[in-house]
């Protein structure tokens, strides 16, 4: 039984804003720009001074703040007055380097200062040998719709091709992993006195280096029918090298793991977005669609790693595998093909001791026994594609917005199902479906095997199977908002106002998933996915009124 609880919350807010004085401040700094190759045909490496109007820090950018080019000095041809720039560092030094952003089609993040060459990224987490690394990037765009040969084109309002390449580094390790430090250990008796002991905290690896991701992106932006339809299509190919992982070591070392660089993982796919004005009359209808297709593949693993079998969650272990040619952390277990029935040939099967009602496991290697070698990949934690659709309707002072999101082709390991089918404690509150549709002599067409003496066919190592690795694809009505703009044309003290009603998480359709939330993850926020009674999403209804005085 699932207990549903409802609650009503009233929220009041009042915002009072009065402009007392308007002050415009300008902070002048220097802009050093290093030009880059344009389609491999030409390059610019000239230096110049640019006057920049500095704007305070913007958290969304994550840098010290943005700026706008006000003046340019002699020899500067790569930026223009009015271009937006982003500082790479807090501009305490008047020679703080900037990169160009905003309307430009070409940007370069190789930082260079006069007389120093390339300015790399650095971190004290690595040894001096690998402390610094350089991560360049460049992109170029070609606005085809501005070319003379498309002047008479009536199909495209705008058409632009883009190509870019970039690298980014990851320093995601703990402090001091490249050096040997000590921590408190057991006490010792020396000379009749108790002396505090110290032991090494880790196996240091001075050869740790930056994890590097290299990405190539090719895209096209377009708009059609006088901008009634617009969108973009991007293909990306992203490869990550020298990943920072924990390598198992013999326990005789006194440790379980040592941090090391190894492996290569490839992510490739297509991002698609499309917007349309479907109706533009007395009433309006706009649609936005976004879709993303992704393929993840482990390209290379070191010889010492082999197939990395890992994962321990709830009362289930070793439920995921990382091997070349497959997605990282794929679900690894036993494939089931049904349930044994009366009259089946038990003696000549791979499970000669099975009884009617026991599950049938696939003998993958054909050796007439079911063991660890019969495990296969049952799914992976990466969606084949995700999507979102927003429809906006308008009629006079009314507006309606409906947002639907979905995920297709993704799996999840349900420890909740494993605990229901193979319970450690029968007194726990388990999912009813796993008990109501068990095999019985009166229900031989059941989905799930017999619950009588289930330990005779499950020793705890085969919990990861076709029953517990579930298809977590879903479609969700994420939000619906109905709004009405109040008519205050004849009210002097009220400028505008509106009333609205909004609903969130109104409906989730997940036909093949048994649980509370197919999008939930009890195994943290990383790649690995597992469900152990994820807390269900709350359905929220909001009713509000907003007045501007």
Coordinates of C-alpha atoms in Angstrom, one line a residue:
X1 CA 0.0 0.0 0.0
X2 CA 1.3 3.5 -0.9
X3 CA 0.4 6.3 1.5
X4 CA -0.5 9.5 -0.3
X5 CA -0.1 12.7 1.7
X6 CA -1.4 16.1 0.6
X7 CA -0.5 19.5 2.0
X8 CA -1.5 23.1 1.3
X9 CA 1.1 25.9 1.7
X10 CA 0.3 29.6 1.4
X11 CA 3.2 31.8 0.4
X12 CA 3.2 35.6 0.5
X13 CA 5.9 37.9 -0.8
X14 CA 6.2 41.7 -1.2
X15 CA 8.9 43.4 -3.2
X16 CA 9.4 47.2 -2.9
X17 CA 11.9 48.8 -5.2
X18 CA 12.6 52.5 -5.4
X19 CA 15.4 54.0 -7.6
X20 CA 17.2 56.7 -5.5
X21 CA 20.1 57.5 -7.8
X22 CA 21.5 56.1 -11.0
X23 CA 25.3 55.8 -11.0
X24 CA 27.3 54.6 -14.1
X25 CA 30.8 53.5 -13.3
X26 CA 33.5 52.5 -15.7
X27 CA 36.5 50.5 -14.9
X28 CA 39.2 50.7 -17.6
X29 CA 41.5 47.8 -18.0
X30 CA 43.7 46.4 -20.8
X31 CA 42.7 43.7 -23.2
X32 CA 45.4 41.5 -24.7
X33 CA 44.2 39.4 -27.5
X34 CA 46.0 36.6 -29.3
X35 CA 44.6 35.9 -32.8
X36 CA 44.0 32.4 -34.1
X37 CA 43.8 30.5 -37.3
X38 CA 40.8 31.1 -39.6
X39 CA 40.0 28.0 -41.5
X40 CA 43.7 27.3 -41.6
X41 CA 44.2 30.1 -44.2
X42 CA 45.6 32.9 -42.2
X43 CA 46.5 33.8 -38.6
X44 CA 46.8 36.9 -36.5
X45 CA 49.2 37.3 -33.7
X46 CA 49.4 41.0 -33.3
X47 CA 49.0 42.6 -29.9
X48 CA 47.1 45.7 -29.1
X49 CA 45.5 47.6 -26.2
X50 CA 41.7 47.7 -25.8
X51 CA 39.7 49.8 -23.4
X52 CA 37.1 47.7 -21.7
X53 CA 34.1 48.9 -19.7
X54 CA 34.0 46.4 -16.8
X55 CA 30.7 45.0 -15.5
X56 CA 30.4 43.4 -12.0
X57 CA 30.7 39.6 -11.5
X58 CA 28.1 37.5 -13.1
X59 CA 27.6 34.1 -11.4
X60 CA 26.2 32.4 -14.5
X61 CA 29.5 33.1 -16.3
X62 CA 31.7 32.1 -13.4
X63 CA 34.4 34.5 -14.1
X64 CA 35.3 37.9 -12.6
X65 CA 32.6 39.6 -14.7
X66 CA 31.9 40.6 -18.2
X67 CA 32.9 43.6 -20.2
X68 CA 32.2 45.6 -23.3
X69 CA 34.9 46.9 -25.7
X70 CA 34.8 50.7 -25.8
X71 CA 38.0 51.6 -27.6
X72 CA 40.7 49.7 -29.5
X73 CA 44.3 50.6 -30.1
X74 CA 46.4 50.5 -33.2
X75 CA 46.9 47.1 -34.8
X76 CA 43.9 45.5 -33.2
X77 CA 41.7 43.9 -35.9
X78 CA 40.1 41.0 -34.1
X79 CA 37.7 42.9 -31.9
X80 CA 35.4 45.9 -32.4
X81 CA 33.8 48.5 -30.1
X82 CA 30.7 47.0 -28.6
X83 CA 32.0 43.4 -28.5
X84 CA 31.5 41.5 -25.3
X85 CA 34.5 40.1 -23.5
X86 CA 34.9 37.8 -20.4
X87 CA 38.0 38.0 -18.2
X88 CA 39.8 34.8 -17.4
X89 CA 41.0 36.0 -14.0
X90 CA 40.0 38.6 -11.5
X91 CA 41.4 41.8 -13.0
X92 CA 43.8 42.8 -10.2
X93 CA 46.6 43.1 -12.8
X94 CA 46.0 45.9 -15.4
X95 CA 47.3 43.4 -18.0
X96 CA 44.6 40.9 -17.2
X97 CA 43.9 38.8 -20.3
X98 CA 40.4 38.5 -21.8
X99 CA 38.8 36.3 -24.4
X100 CA 36.3 37.5 -26.9
X101 CA 32.7 36.3 -26.7
X102 CA 29.2 37.4 -27.7
X103 CA 28.5 38.1 -31.3
X104 CA 31.9 36.9 -32.6
X105 CA 32.1 33.8 -34.7
X106 CA 35.7 33.1 -33.7
X107 CA 37.1 32.7 -30.3
X108 CA 40.4 31.4 -28.9
X109 CA 41.2 30.4 -25.3
X110 CA 44.9 29.9 -25.6
X111 CA 46.0 32.5 -23.2
X112 CA 49.2 34.3 -24.1
X113 CA 51.2 37.1 -22.4
X114 CA 54.0 39.0 -23.9
X115 CA 57.3 37.2 -23.5
X116 CA 55.8 34.2 -21.7
X117 CA 54.3 32.1 -24.5
X118 CA 51.2 30.0 -23.8
X119 CA 49.7 30.5 -20.4
X120 CA 48.5 27.0 -19.2
X121 CA 46.1 25.9 -16.5
X122 CA 47.8 24.8 -13.3
X123 CA 46.8 23.0 -10.1
X124 CA 48.8 22.2 -7.0
X125 CA 47.1 18.8 -6.7
X126 CA 49.5 17.3 -9.2
X127 CA 53.2 17.0 -8.9
X128 CA 55.5 19.7 -10.4
X129 CA 56.1 17.4 -13.4
X130 CA 52.4 17.5 -14.4
X131 CA 51.1 20.6 -12.6
X132 CA 50.5 22.6 -15.8
X133 CA 48.6 21.7 -19.0
X134 CA 47.3 23.6 -22.0
X135 CA 43.7 23.3 -23.2
X136 CA 43.1 25.2 -26.5
X137 CA 39.9 25.8 -28.3
X138 CA 38.8 27.5 -31.5
X139 CA 35.6 27.8 -33.5
X140 CA 34.5 29.3 -36.8
X141 CA 31.2 30.1 -38.3
X142 CA 30.0 30.9 -41.9
X143 CA 26.8 32.8 -42.3
X144 CA 25.7 31.4 -45.7
X145 CA 22.5 33.5 -45.8
X146 CA 24.7 36.6 -46.1
X147 CA 26.5 35.4 -49.1
X148 CA 25.7 36.7 -52.6
X149 CA 24.7 33.3 -53.9
X150 CA 21.8 33.2 -51.5
X151 CA 20.4 36.6 -52.0
X152 CA 17.5 35.3 -54.0
X153 CA 16.8 32.3 -51.8
X154 CA 13.2 32.4 -50.5
X155 CA 13.4 29.3 -48.3
X156 CA 16.0 30.3 -45.6
X157 CA 15.7 33.5 -43.6
X158 CA 19.0 32.6 -42.0
X159 CA 21.5 29.8 -42.5
X160 CA 24.8 29.4 -40.7
X161 CA 27.4 26.7 -40.5
X162 CA 29.6 26.2 -37.4
X163 CA 32.6 24.0 -36.5
X164 CA 34.5 24.1 -33.3
X165 CA 37.2 22.2 -31.4
X166 CA 38.1 22.4 -27.7
X167 CA 39.8 20.7 -24.9
X168 CA 39.1 20.9 -21.2
X169 CA 41.0 19.4 -18.2
X170 CA 39.8 17.7 -15.0
X171 CA 41.8 17.9 -11.8
X172 CA 39.1 16.0 -9.8
X173 CA 41.3 14.3 -7.2
X174 CA 41.8 14.9 -3.5
X175 CA 44.5 17.0 -2.1
X176 CA 47.9 15.3 -1.5
X177 CA 47.2 12.2 -3.6
X178 CA 50.6 12.7 -5.3
X179 CA 52.6 12.9 -2.1
X180 CA 52.9 10.6 0.9
X181 CA 51.4 12.0 4.1
X182 CA 50.7 10.3 7.4
X183 CA 47.7 9.9 9.6
X184 CA 47.2 8.7 13.2
X185 CA 47.6 4.9 13.5
X186 CA 47.7 2.4 16.4
X187 CA 49.6 3.3 19.5
X188 CA 52.8 1.4 20.5
X189 CA 54.6 0.8 23.7
X190 CA 58.2 2.0 23.5
X191 CA 60.4 2.1 26.6
X192 CA 57.4 1.4 28.8
X193 CA 55.6 4.5 27.5
X194 CA 52.6 4.7 25.1
X195 CA 53.6 6.4 21.9
X196 CA 51.1 7.5 19.3
X197 CA 51.6 5.8 16.0
X198 CA 51.4 7.1 12.4
X199 CA 50.8 5.3 9.2
X200 CA 50.9 6.3 5.5
X201 CA 47.5 7.8 4.4
X202 CA 47.7 6.5 0.8
X203 CA 49.9 5.1 -1.9
X204 CA 51.2 8.3 -3.6
X205 CA 51.3 8.5 -7.3
X206 CA 53.6 11.3 -8.6
X207 CA 52.7 10.5 -12.2
X208 CA 49.1 11.6 -12.0
X209 CA 48.2 14.1 -14.7
X210 CA 45.3 16.0 -16.0
X211 CA 42.3 14.1 -17.3
X212 CA 41.6 15.6 -20.8
X213 CA 38.4 15.8 -22.8
X214 CA 38.7 16.7 -26.5
X215 CA 35.5 17.7 -28.4
X216 CA 34.7 18.4 -32.0
X217 CA 31.4 20.0 -32.8
X218 CA 29.7 20.6 -36.2
X219 CA 26.5 22.5 -36.3
X220 CA 24.0 24.4 -38.4
X221 CA 21.6 27.1 -37.4
X222 CA 18.6 27.9 -39.6
X223 CA 15.4 29.8 -39.9
X224 CA 12.7 29.4 -42.5
X225 CA 9.6 31.2 -43.8
X226 CA 10.5 34.7 -42.6
X227 CA 11.7 33.3 -39.2
X228 CA 8.4 31.5 -38.6
X229 CA 10.4 28.2 -38.1
X230 CA 13.9 28.1 -36.6
X231 CA 16.3 25.6 -35.1
X232 CA 19.7 24.1 -34.9
X233 CA 21.4 20.7 -35.4
X234 CA 24.7 19.9 -33.7
X235 CA 26.8 16.8 -34.0
X236 CA 29.4 16.3 -31.2
X237 CA 32.3 13.9 -30.7
X238 CA 33.8 14.0 -27.2
X239 CA 36.7 11.8 -26.2
X240 CA 38.0 11.7 -22.6
X241 CA 41.6 10.5 -22.1
X242 CA 43.7 9.7 -19.0
X243 CA 40.7 9.3 -16.8
X244 CA 41.3 9.6 -13.1
X245 CA 40.3 6.3 -11.5
X246 CA 41.0 4.1 -8.5
X247 CA 43.1 1.1 -9.5
X248 CA 42.7 -1.9 -7.2
X249 CA 45.9 -3.1 -5.5
X250 CA 46.7 -6.2 -3.4
X251 CA 45.5 -5.9 0.2
X252 CA 49.0 -6.9 1.2
X253 CA 50.0 -3.3 0.4
X254 CA 47.8 -2.1 3.3
X255 CA 45.5 -0.3 0.9
X256 CA 42.6 -1.2 -1.5
X257 CA 43.2 1.3 -4.3
X258 CA 45.7 3.7 -5.8
X259 CA 44.7 6.7 -7.9
X260 CA 45.9 6.4 -11.5
X261 CA 45.2 7.6 -15.1
X262 CA 43.9 5.1 -17.5
X263 CA 41.3 4.5 -20.2
X264 CA 39.5 6.4 -22.9
X265 CA 35.7 7.0 -23.1
X266 CA 33.9 8.3 -26.1
X267 CA 30.6 10.2 -26.1
X268 CA 29.0 11.1 -29.4
X269 CA 25.6 12.2 -30.5
X270 CA 23.3 14.8 -32.0
X271 CA 21.5 17.8 -30.3
X272 CA 18.4 19.1 -32.1
X273 CA 16.2 22.1 -31.3
X274 CA 13.3 23.5 -33.3
X275 CA 10.9 26.4 -32.7
X276 CA 7.8 27.3 -34.7
X277 CA 5.0 29.8 -34.7
X278 CA 2.1 27.5 -35.6
X279 CA -0.7 30.1 -35.4
X280 CA -0.4 33.9 -35.3
X281 CA -3.9 35.3 -35.4
X282 CA -6.3 36.4 -32.8
X283 CA -5.0 33.5 -30.8
X284 CA -1.4 32.3 -31.0
X285 CA 0.3 28.9 -30.7
X286 CA 4.1 28.5 -30.4
X287 CA 6.0 25.2 -30.0
X288 CA 9.6 24.5 -28.9
X289 CA 11.2 21.1 -29.2
X290 CA 14.6 19.9 -28.0
X291 CA 16.0 16.5 -28.4
X292 CA 19.4 14.9 -27.6
X293 CA 20.8 11.6 -28.8
X294 CA 23.8 10.1 -27.0
X295 CA 26.1 7.1 -27.5
X296 CA 28.6 6.3 -24.8
X297 CA 31.4 3.8 -25.4
X298 CA 34.5 2.6 -23.4
X299 CA 37.2 2.7 -26.1
X300 CA 40.2 1.6 -24.1
X301 CA 41.0 0.1 -20.7
X302 CA 44.5 -0.7 -19.4
X303 CA 45.7 -4.3 -19.3
X304 CA 45.7 -4.4 -15.5
X305 CA 42.1 -3.5 -15.3
X306 CA 40.4 -6.0 -17.6
X307 CA 36.7 -5.9 -17.2
X308 CA 36.0 -3.7 -14.2
X309 CA 33.1 -5.3 -12.2
X310 CA 31.9 -3.1 -9.4
X311 CA 28.9 -1.7 -7.5
X312 CA 27.5 -2.5 -4.2
X313 CA 24.1 -1.2 -3.3
X314 CA 21.6 -2.2 -0.7
X315 CA 21.9 -6.0 -0.4
X316 CA 23.1 -6.5 -4.0
X317 CA 26.7 -6.3 -5.2
X318 CA 28.7 -6.3 -8.5
X319 CA 25.8 -5.1 -10.6
X320 CA 27.7 -3.1 -13.1
X321 CA 30.6 -3.6 -15.5
X322 CA 33.0 -1.4 -17.5
X323 CA 34.4 -3.1 -20.5
X324 CA 35.7 -2.0 -23.9
X325 CA 33.1 -1.6 -26.6
X326 CA 30.2 -1.1 -24.2
X327 CA 28.8 1.9 -22.2
X328 CA 30.6 2.7 -19.0
X329 CA 29.0 1.1 -15.9
X330 CA 26.6 -1.1 -17.8
X331 CA 24.3 -3.3 -15.8
X332 CA 25.7 -6.8 -15.6
X333 CA 23.7 -9.9 -14.6
X334 CA 21.8 -13.0 -15.6
X335 CA 19.3 -13.2 -18.5
X336 CA 16.0 -14.9 -17.8
X337 CA 13.9 -16.7 -20.4
X338 CA 10.9 -17.8 -18.3
X339 CA 9.9 -20.1 -15.5
X340 CA 10.2 -23.9 -15.3
X341 CA 6.9 -25.7 -15.6
X342 CA 5.7 -29.2 -14.8
X343 CA 6.9 -31.6 -17.5
X344 CA 10.1 -29.6 -18.4
X345 CA 13.3 -31.6 -18.9
X346 CA 15.1 -30.6 -15.7
X347 CA 17.8 -33.2 -15.8
X348 CA 19.3 -32.2 -19.1
X349 CA 19.0 -28.4 -18.5
X350 CA 21.7 -26.1 -17.1
X351 CA 19.7 -26.2 -13.8
X352 CA 19.2 -29.9 -13.0
X353 CA 18.1 -29.3 -9.5
X354 CA 15.4 -26.8 -10.5
X355 CA 11.8 -27.3 -9.6
X356 CA 8.5 -26.1 -11.2
X357 CA 8.2 -22.4 -10.5
X358 CA 11.9 -21.7 -10.5
X359 CA 13.3 -19.1 -12.9
X360 CA 15.1 -20.2 -16.1
X361 CA 18.5 -18.7 -16.6
X362 CA 20.2 -18.6 -20.0
X363 CA 23.3 -20.8 -20.2
X364 CA 25.3 -18.3 -22.2
X365 CA 28.5 -20.4 -22.6
X366 CA 26.7 -23.7 -23.1
X367 CA 28.6 -25.6 -20.4
X368 CA 25.4 -26.9 -18.8
X369 CA 25.7 -25.0 -15.6
X370 CA 24.8 -21.5 -14.4
X371 CA 27.7 -19.5 -12.9
X372 CA 29.3 -16.1 -13.1
X373 CA 30.5 -16.7 -16.7
X374 CA 26.9 -16.6 -17.8
X375 CA 26.4 -12.9 -16.9
X376 CA 25.8 -10.5 -19.7
X377 CA 25.0 -6.8 -20.2
X378 CA 21.3 -6.2 -19.5
X379 CA 21.2 -2.5 -20.1
X380 CA 23.1 0.8 -19.4
X381 CA 22.5 4.0 -17.5
X382 CA 22.5 6.2 -20.7
X383 CA 19.4 7.2 -22.5
X384 CA 19.1 6.6 -26.2
X385 CA 17.6 10.0 -26.4
X386 CA 15.9 12.7 -24.2
X387 CA 13.3 15.2 -25.3
X388 CA 11.3 18.2 -24.2
X389 CA 8.3 19.8 -25.8
X390 CA 6.8 23.1 -24.8
X391 CA 3.5 24.4 -26.3
X392 CA 2.4 28.0 -25.6
X393 CA -1.1 29.2 -26.4
X394 CA -2.4 32.8 -26.1
X395 CA -5.8 34.4 -26.5
X396 CA -6.3 38.0 -25.5
X397 CA -5.3 38.2 -21.8
X398 CA -5.1 34.4 -21.4
X399 CA -2.0 32.3 -21.8
X400 CA -1.5 28.6 -21.4
X401 CA 1.9 26.8 -21.3
X402 CA 2.4 23.0 -21.3
X403 CA 5.8 21.4 -20.8
X404 CA 6.4 17.7 -21.4
X405 CA 9.7 15.9 -20.9
X406 CA 10.8 12.4 -21.7
X407 CA 13.6 9.9 -21.6
X408 CA 13.7 6.8 -23.9
X409 CA 16.0 3.8 -23.9
X410 CA 17.5 4.0 -20.4
X411 CA 17.7 1.2 -17.7
X412 CA 17.9 1.3 -13.9
X413 CA 18.9 -1.4 -11.4
X414 CA 16.0 -1.7 -9.0
X415 CA 17.3 -2.9 -5.6
X416 CA 13.7 -2.4 -4.5
X417 CA 12.6 -5.2 -6.9
X418 CA 15.5 -7.3 -5.8
X419 CA 14.5 -7.0 -2.1
X420 CA 10.9 -7.8 -3.0
X421 CA 11.8 -10.9 -5.0
X422 CA 14.6 -12.1 -2.8
X423 CA 13.9 -10.5 0.6
X424 CA 16.5 -10.4 3.3
X425 CA 13.6 -9.7 5.7
X426 CA 10.2 -10.9 4.8
X427 CA 8.6 -8.6 7.4
X428 CA 9.5 -5.5 5.4
X429 CA 6.9 -3.6 3.3
X430 CA 7.6 -4.9 -0.2
X431 CA 6.0 -4.2 -3.6
X432 CA 2.7 -6.0 -3.9
X433 CA 3.0 -6.9 -7.6
X434 CA 6.0 -9.1 -6.9
X435 CA 3.8 -11.2 -4.6
X436 CA 0.4 -11.1 -6.3
X437 CA 1.8 -12.3 -9.6
X438 CA 4.1 -15.2 -8.3
X439 CA 4.1 -18.6 -9.9
X440 CA 1.7 -21.1 -8.3
X441 CA 0.1 -24.3 -9.5
X442 CA -3.0 -22.2 -10.0
X443 CA -1.1 -19.4 -11.7
X444 CA 1.4 -21.0 -14.0
X445 CA 1.4 -18.0 -16.4
X446 CA 2.7 -15.7 -13.7
X447 CA 5.4 -13.1 -14.5
X448 CA 7.5 -13.9 -11.4
X449 CA 8.9 -17.2 -10.1
X450 CA 7.6 -19.0 -7.0
X451 CA 8.1 -17.3 -3.7
X452 CA 8.2 -20.6 -1.8
X453 CA 11.8 -21.3 -0.7
X454 CA 13.2 -18.8 -3.0
X455 CA 16.7 -19.3 -1.5
X456 CA 16.8 -22.7 -3.4
X457 CA 17.2 -20.8 -6.7
X458 CA 18.8 -17.6 -5.4
X459 CA 22.0 -17.5 -3.4
X460 CA 22.2 -13.8 -3.4
X461 CA 24.7 -13.6 -6.3
X462 CA 22.0 -13.7 -9.1
X463 CA 19.8 -10.9 -7.9
X464 CA 20.9 -8.8 -10.8
X465 CA 18.8 -10.2 -13.6
X466 CA 16.1 -9.5 -16.1
X467 CA 13.6 -8.9 -13.3
X468 CA 15.6 -6.3 -11.4
X469 CA 17.2 -4.3 -14.3
X470 CA 14.2 -2.4 -15.6
X471 CA 13.4 -0.2 -18.5
X472 CA 13.2 3.3 -16.9
X473 CA 11.9 5.1 -20.0
X474 CA 9.2 7.6 -19.2
X475 CA 7.2 10.6 -20.4
X476 CA 6.2 13.3 -17.9
X477 CA 3.8 16.2 -17.9
X478 CA 6.2 18.4 -16.1
X479 CA 4.4 21.7 -15.9
X480 CA 1.1 23.3 -17.0
X481 CA 0.5 27.0 -16.2
X482 CA -2.7 28.9 -17.0
X483 CA -2.3 32.7 -16.7
X484 CA -4.7 35.7 -16.9
X485 CA -3.5 39.3 -17.2
X486 CA -5.9 41.4 -15.0
X487 CA -7.3 44.5 -16.7
X488 CA -6.1 47.5 -14.7
X489 CA -6.1 50.2 -17.4
X490 CA -8.4 52.4 -15.4
X491 CA -6.7 51.9 -12.0
X492 CA -4.1 54.5 -11.3
X493 CA -2.2 52.9 -8.3
X494 CA -1.9 49.4 -10.0
X495 CA 0.3 49.2 -13.0
X496 CA -0.4 45.6 -13.9
X497 CA -1.3 42.2 -12.4
X498 CA -2.1 38.6 -13.2
X499 CA -3.5 35.5 -11.6
X500 CA -2.4 32.0 -12.4
X501 CA -2.7 28.4 -11.6
X502 CA 0.2 26.0 -12.1
X503 CA 0.7 22.3 -11.7
X504 CA 4.1 20.5 -11.6
X505 CA 4.7 16.7 -12.0
X506 CA 1.1 16.1 -12.9
X507 CA 1.5 12.8 -14.7
X508 CA 4.3 10.3 -15.3
X509 CA 3.9 7.4 -17.8
X510 CA 6.5 4.7 -17.4
X511 CA 4.9 1.5 -18.8
X512 CA 7.8 -0.9 -18.0
X513 CA 9.0 0.5 -14.7
X514 CA 8.0 -0.6 -11.2
X515 CA 8.8 1.9 -8.6
X516 CA 8.1 5.4 -7.4
X517 CA 10.2 7.6 -9.8
X518 CA 11.9 6.2 -12.9
X519 CA 14.1 9.3 -13.0
X520 CA 15.3 8.9 -9.5
X521 CA 18.7 7.6 -8.5
X522 CA 19.5 6.3 -5.0
X523 CA 23.1 5.7 -6.0
X524 CA 24.1 9.4 -6.0
X525 CA 24.4 11.8 -8.9
X526 CA 27.1 10.1 -11.0
X527 CA 26.8 7.8 -14.0
X528 CA 25.7 4.8 -12.0
X529 CA 22.0 4.3 -11.5
X530 CA 20.1 2.3 -8.9
X531 CA 16.7 2.5 -7.2
X532 CA 16.1 1.7 -3.6
X533 CA 12.7 3.2 -2.8
X534 CA 13.5 6.6 -4.3
X535 CA 11.3 9.3 -2.7
X536 CA 8.5 10.0 -5.1
X537 CA 8.2 13.4 -6.7
X538 CA 5.6 15.7 -5.2
X539 CA 2.7 16.8 -7.3
X540 CA 2.5 20.6 -6.7
X541 CA -0.5 22.9 -7.5
X542 CA 0.1 26.6 -7.2
X543 CA -2.5 29.3 -7.2
X544 CA -1.2 32.9 -7.2
X545 CA -1.7 36.5 -7.9
X546 CA 0.9 39.1 -8.8
X547 CA 0.3 42.9 -8.6
X548 CA 2.7 45.6 -9.7
X549 CA 2.1 49.0 -8.1

